[in-house]
mmCIF file of C-alpha atoms in Angstrom:
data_model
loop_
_atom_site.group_PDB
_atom_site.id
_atom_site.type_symbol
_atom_site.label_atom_id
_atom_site.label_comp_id
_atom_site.label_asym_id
_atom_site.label_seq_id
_atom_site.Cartn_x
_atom_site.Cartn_y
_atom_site.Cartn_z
ATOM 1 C CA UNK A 1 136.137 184.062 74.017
ATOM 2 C CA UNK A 2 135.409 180.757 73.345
ATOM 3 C CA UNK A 3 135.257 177.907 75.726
ATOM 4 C CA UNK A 4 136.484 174.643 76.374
ATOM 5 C CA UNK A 5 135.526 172.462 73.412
ATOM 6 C CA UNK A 6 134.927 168.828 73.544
ATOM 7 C CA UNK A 7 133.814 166.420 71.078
ATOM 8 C CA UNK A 8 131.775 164.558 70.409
ATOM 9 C CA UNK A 9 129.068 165.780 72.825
ATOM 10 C CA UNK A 10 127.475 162.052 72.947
ATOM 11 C CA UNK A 11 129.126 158.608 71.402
ATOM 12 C CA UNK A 12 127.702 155.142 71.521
ATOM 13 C CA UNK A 13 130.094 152.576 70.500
ATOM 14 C CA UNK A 14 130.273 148.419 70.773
ATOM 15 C CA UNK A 15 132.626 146.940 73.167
ATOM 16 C CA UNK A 16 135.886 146.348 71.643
ATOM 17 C CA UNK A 17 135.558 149.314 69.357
ATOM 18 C CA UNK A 18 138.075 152.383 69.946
ATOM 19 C CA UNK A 19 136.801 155.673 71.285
ATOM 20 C CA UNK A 20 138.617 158.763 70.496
ATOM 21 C CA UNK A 21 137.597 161.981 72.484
ATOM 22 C CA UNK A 22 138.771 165.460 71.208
ATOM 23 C CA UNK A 23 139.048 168.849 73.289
ATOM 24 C CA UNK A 24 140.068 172.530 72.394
ATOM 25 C CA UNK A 25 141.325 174.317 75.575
ATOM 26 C CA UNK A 26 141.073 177.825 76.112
ATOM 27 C CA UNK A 27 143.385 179.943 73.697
ATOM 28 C CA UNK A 28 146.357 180.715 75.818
ATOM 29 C CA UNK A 29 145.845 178.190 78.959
ATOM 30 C CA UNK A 30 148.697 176.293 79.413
ATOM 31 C CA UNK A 31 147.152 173.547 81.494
ATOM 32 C CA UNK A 32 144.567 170.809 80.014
ATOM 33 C CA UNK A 33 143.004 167.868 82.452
ATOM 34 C CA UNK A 34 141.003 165.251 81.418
ATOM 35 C CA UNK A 35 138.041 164.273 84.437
ATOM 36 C CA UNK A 36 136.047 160.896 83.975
ATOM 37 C CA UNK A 37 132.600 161.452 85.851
ATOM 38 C CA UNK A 38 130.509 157.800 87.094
ATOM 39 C CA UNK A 39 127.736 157.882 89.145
ATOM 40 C CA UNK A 40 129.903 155.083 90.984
ATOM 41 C CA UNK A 41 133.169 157.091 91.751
ATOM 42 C CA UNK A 42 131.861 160.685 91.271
ATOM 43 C CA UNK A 43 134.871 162.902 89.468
ATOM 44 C CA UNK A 44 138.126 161.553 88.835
ATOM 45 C CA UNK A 45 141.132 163.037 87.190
ATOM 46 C CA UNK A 46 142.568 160.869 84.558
ATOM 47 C CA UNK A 47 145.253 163.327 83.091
ATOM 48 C CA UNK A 48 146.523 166.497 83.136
ATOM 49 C CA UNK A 49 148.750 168.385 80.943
ATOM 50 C CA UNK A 50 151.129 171.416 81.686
ATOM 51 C CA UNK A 51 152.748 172.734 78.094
ATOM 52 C CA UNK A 52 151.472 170.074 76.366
ATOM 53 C CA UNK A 53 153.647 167.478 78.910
ATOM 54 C CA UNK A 54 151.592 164.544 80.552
ATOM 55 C CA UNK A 55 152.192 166.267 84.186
ATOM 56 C CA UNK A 56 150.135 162.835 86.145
ATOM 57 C CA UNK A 57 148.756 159.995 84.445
ATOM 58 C CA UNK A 58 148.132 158.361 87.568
ATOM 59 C CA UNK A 59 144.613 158.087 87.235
ATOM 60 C CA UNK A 60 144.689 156.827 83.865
ATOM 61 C CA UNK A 61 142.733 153.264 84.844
ATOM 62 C CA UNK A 62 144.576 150.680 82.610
ATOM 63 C CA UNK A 63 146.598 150.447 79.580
ATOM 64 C CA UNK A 64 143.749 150.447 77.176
ATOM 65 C CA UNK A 65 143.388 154.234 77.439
ATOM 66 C CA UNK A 66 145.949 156.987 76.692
ATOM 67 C CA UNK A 67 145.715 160.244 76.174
ATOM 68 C CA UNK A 68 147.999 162.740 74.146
ATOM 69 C CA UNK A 69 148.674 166.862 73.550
ATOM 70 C CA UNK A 70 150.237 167.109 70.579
ATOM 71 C CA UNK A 71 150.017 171.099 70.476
ATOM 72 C CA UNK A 72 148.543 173.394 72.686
ATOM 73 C CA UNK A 73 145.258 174.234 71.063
ATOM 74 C CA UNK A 74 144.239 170.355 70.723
ATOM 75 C CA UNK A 75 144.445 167.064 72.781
ATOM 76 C CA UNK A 76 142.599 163.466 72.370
ATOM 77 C CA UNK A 77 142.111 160.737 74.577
ATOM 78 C CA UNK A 78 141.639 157.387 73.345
ATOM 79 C CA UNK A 79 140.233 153.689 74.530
ATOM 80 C CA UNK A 80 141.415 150.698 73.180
ATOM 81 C CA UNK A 81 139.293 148.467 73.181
ATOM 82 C CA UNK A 82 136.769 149.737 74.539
ATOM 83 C CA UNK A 83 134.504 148.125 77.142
ATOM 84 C CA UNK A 84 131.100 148.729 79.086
ATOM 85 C CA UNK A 85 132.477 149.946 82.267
ATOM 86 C CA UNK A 86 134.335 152.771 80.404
ATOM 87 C CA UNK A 87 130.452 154.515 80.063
ATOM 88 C CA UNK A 88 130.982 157.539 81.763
ATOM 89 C CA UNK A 89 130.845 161.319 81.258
ATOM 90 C CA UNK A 90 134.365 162.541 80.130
ATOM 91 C CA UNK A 91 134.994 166.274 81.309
ATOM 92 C CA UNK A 92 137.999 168.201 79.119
ATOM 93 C CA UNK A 93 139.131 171.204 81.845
ATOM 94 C CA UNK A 94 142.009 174.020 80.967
ATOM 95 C CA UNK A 95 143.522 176.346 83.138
ATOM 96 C CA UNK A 96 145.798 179.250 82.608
ATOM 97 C CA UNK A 97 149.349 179.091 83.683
ATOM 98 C CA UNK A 98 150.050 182.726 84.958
ATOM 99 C CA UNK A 99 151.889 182.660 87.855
ATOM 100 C CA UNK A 100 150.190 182.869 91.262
ATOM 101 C CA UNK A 101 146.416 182.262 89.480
ATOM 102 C CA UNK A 102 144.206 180.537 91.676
ATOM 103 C CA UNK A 103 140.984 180.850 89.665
ATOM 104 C CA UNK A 104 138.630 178.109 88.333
ATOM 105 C CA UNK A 105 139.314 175.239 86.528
ATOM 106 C CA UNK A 106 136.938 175.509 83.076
ATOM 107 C CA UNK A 107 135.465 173.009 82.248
ATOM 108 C CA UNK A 108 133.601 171.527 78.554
ATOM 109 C CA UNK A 109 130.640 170.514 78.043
ATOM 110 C CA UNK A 110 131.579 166.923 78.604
ATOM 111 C CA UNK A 111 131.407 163.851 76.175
ATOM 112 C CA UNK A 112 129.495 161.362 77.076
ATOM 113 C CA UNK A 113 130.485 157.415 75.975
ATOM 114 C CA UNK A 114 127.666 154.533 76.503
ATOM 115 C CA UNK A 115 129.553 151.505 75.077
ATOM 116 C CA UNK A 116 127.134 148.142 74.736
ATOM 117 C CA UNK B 1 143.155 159.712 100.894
ATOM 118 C CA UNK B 2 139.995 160.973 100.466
ATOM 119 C CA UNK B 3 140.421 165.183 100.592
ATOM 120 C CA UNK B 4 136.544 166.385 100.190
ATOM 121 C CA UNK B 5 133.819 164.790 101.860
ATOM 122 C CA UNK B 6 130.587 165.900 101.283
ATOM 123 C CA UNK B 7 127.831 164.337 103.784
ATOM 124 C CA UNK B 8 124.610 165.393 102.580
ATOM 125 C CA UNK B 9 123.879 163.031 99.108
ATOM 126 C CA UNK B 10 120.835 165.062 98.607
ATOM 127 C CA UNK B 11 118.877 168.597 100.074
ATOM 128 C CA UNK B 12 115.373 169.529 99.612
ATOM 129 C CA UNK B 13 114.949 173.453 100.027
ATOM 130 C CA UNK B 14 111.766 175.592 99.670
ATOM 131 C CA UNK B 15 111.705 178.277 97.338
ATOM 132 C CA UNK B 16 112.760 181.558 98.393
ATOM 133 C CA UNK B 17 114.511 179.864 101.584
ATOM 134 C CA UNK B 18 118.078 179.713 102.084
ATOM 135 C CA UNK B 19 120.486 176.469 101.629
ATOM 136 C CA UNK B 20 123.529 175.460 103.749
ATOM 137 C CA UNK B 21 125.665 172.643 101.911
ATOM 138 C CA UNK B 22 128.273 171.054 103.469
ATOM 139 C CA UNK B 23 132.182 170.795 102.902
ATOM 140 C CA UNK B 24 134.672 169.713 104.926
ATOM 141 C CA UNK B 25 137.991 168.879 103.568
ATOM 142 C CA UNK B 26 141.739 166.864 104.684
ATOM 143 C CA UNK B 27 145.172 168.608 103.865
ATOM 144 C CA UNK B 28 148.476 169.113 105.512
ATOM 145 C CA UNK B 29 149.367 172.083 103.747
ATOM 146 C CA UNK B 30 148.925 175.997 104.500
ATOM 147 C CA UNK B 31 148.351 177.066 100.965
ATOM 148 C CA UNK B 32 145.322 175.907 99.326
ATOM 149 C CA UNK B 33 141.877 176.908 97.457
ATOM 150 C CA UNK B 34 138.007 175.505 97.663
ATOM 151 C CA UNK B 35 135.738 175.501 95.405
ATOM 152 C CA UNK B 36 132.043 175.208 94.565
ATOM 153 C CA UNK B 37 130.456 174.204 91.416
ATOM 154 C CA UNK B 38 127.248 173.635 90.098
ATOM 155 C CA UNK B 39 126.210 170.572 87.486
ATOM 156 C CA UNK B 40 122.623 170.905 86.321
ATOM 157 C CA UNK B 41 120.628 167.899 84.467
ATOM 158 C CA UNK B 42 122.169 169.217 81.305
ATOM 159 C CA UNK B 43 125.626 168.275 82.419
ATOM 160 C CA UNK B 44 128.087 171.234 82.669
ATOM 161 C CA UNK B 45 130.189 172.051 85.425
ATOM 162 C CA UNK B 46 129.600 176.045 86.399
ATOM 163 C CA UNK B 47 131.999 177.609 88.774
ATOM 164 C CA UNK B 48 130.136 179.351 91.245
ATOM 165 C CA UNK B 49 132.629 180.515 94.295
ATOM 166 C CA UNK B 50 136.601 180.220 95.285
ATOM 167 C CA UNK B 51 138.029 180.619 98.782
ATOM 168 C CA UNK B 52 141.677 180.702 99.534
ATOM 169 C CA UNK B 53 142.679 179.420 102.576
ATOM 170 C CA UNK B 54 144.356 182.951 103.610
ATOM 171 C CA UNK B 55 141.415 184.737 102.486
ATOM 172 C CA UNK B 56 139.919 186.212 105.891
ATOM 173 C CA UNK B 57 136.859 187.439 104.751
ATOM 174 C CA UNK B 58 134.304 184.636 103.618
ATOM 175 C CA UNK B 59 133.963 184.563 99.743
ATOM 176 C CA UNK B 60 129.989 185.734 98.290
ATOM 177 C CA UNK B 61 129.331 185.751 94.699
ATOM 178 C CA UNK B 62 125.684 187.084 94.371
ATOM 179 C CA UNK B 63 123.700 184.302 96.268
ATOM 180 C CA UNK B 64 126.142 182.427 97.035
ATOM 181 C CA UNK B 65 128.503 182.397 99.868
ATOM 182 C CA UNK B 66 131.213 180.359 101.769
ATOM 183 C CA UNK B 67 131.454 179.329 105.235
ATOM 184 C CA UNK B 68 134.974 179.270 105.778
ATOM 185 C CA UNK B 69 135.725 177.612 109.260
ATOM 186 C CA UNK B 70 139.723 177.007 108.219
ATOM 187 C CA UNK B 71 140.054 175.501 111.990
ATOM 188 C CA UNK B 72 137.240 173.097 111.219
ATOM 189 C CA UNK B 73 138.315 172.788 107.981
ATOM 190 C CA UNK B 74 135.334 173.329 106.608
ATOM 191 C CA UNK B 75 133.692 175.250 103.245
ATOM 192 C CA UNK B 76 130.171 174.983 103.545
ATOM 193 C CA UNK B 77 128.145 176.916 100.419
ATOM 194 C CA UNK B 78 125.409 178.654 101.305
ATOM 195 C CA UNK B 79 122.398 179.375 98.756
ATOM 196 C CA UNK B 80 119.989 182.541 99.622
ATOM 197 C CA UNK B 81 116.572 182.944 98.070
ATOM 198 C CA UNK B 82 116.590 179.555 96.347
ATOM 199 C CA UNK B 83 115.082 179.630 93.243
ATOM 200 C CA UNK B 84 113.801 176.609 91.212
ATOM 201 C CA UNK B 85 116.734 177.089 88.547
ATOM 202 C CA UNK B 86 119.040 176.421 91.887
ATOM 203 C CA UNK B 87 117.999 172.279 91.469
ATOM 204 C CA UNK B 88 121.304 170.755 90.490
ATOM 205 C CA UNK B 89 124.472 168.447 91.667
ATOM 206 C CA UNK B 90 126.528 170.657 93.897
ATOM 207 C CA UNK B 91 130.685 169.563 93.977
ATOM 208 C CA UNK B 92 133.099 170.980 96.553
ATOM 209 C CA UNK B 93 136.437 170.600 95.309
ATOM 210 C CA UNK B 94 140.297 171.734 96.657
ATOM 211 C CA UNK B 95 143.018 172.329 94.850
ATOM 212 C CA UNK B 96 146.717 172.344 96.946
ATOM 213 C CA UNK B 97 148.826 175.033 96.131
ATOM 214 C CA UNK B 98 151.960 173.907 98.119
ATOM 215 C CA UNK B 99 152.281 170.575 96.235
ATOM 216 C CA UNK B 100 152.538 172.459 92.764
ATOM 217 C CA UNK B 101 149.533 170.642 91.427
ATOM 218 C CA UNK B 102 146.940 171.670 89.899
ATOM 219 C CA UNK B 103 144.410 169.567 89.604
ATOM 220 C CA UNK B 104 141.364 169.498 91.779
ATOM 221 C CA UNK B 105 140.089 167.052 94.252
ATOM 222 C CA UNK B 106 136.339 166.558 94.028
ATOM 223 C CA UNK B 107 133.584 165.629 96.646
ATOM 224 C CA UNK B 108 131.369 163.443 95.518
ATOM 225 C CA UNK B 109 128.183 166.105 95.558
ATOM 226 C CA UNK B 110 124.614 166.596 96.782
ATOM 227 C CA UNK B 111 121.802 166.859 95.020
ATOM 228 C CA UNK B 112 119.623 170.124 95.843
ATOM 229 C CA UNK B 113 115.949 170.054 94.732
ATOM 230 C CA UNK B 114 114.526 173.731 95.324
ATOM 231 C CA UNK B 115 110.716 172.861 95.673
ATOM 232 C CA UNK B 116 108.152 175.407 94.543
#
């Protein structure tokens, strides 16, 4: 089965410019989570999704960036504007909904953003 | 709150030797998971072990094992016969079962470097 799939695998942008940031969960996971990885604050949820419903946003830093999960094969997350402190490695994770599972989250391959 | 602390920012480890890495983590509830994952330079995040926290035995996956000390509340990873593919960013994470989400909290890792 296929994984997790993120893309692009690497973007550089300009400041101001908007970032979008794609990701294919697992066929049949009803779960998607969107982790920002810094060097300064480690791993940090930004999203997750249950059914394709924004579950916690809570980490979501400002207004400038919003995610969405219009279906459940497919969900973006999006910066506007962009700016240099949004560089980062962003991790797409799914995990299945069956009741009682207490497996592993699965993670993509990660996009990472350098904006200048 | 912070939930996972991980002490040791970075581990040296001679080949063929084992590796103890340290977890300790903060939660109220009974019903709860731990987690180990592995982050080489390329990037991705590998799942290597779970523990649940009503799991009596301690969790092994090949090389890998957990030190589950639920009164210390602590999940230490331990690496046997390090080899140099071992080198990577090790993250202890926890996900609470009790609170219904599902997201998990991440230490903030160590660094292993297996040396030949």
């Amino acid at each position: 089965d296929a994984g997790v799939i993120q893309s692009p695998r690497h973007e550089v942008t300009e400041m101001g410019q908007e970032v979008t940031l794609r990701c294919k969960p697992i066929s049949g996971h009803d779960y998607l989570f969107w982790y920002r990885q810094t060097m300064m604050r480690g791993l940090e949820l930004l999203i997750y999704f249950n059914n394709n419903v924004p579950i916690d946003d809570s980490g979501m830093p400002e207004d400038r960036f919003s995610a969405k999960m219009p279906n459940a094969s497919f969900s973006t997350l999006k910066i506007q504007p962009s700016e240099p402190r949004d560089s980062a490695v962003y991790f797409c994770a799914s995990l299945p909904g069956t009741s009682g599972y207490t497996g592993e989250l699965f993670f993509g391959e990660g996009s990472r953003l350098t904006v200048l | 709150a912070q939930k996972i602390t991980q002490t040791q920012p970075g581990m040296f480890v001679q080949e063929k030797e084992a590796v103890t890495l340290d977890c300790t983590y903060d939660t109220s509830d009974q019903s709860y998971g731990l987690f180990w994952y592995k982050q080489p330079s390329s990037g991705e995040m590998i799942f290597l072990i779970y523990q649940g926290s009503y799991d009596e035995q301690n969790a092994t996956e090949g090389r890998y094992s957990l030190n589950f000390q639920k009164a210390r509340k602590s999940a230490n990873l331990v690496i046997s016969a390090s080899q140099l593919g071992d080198s990577a960013m090790y993250f202890c994470a926890m996900r609470d079962f009790q609170t219904g989400a599902n997201n998990l909290f991440f230490g903030t890792g160590t660094r292993l470097t297996v040396i030949p």
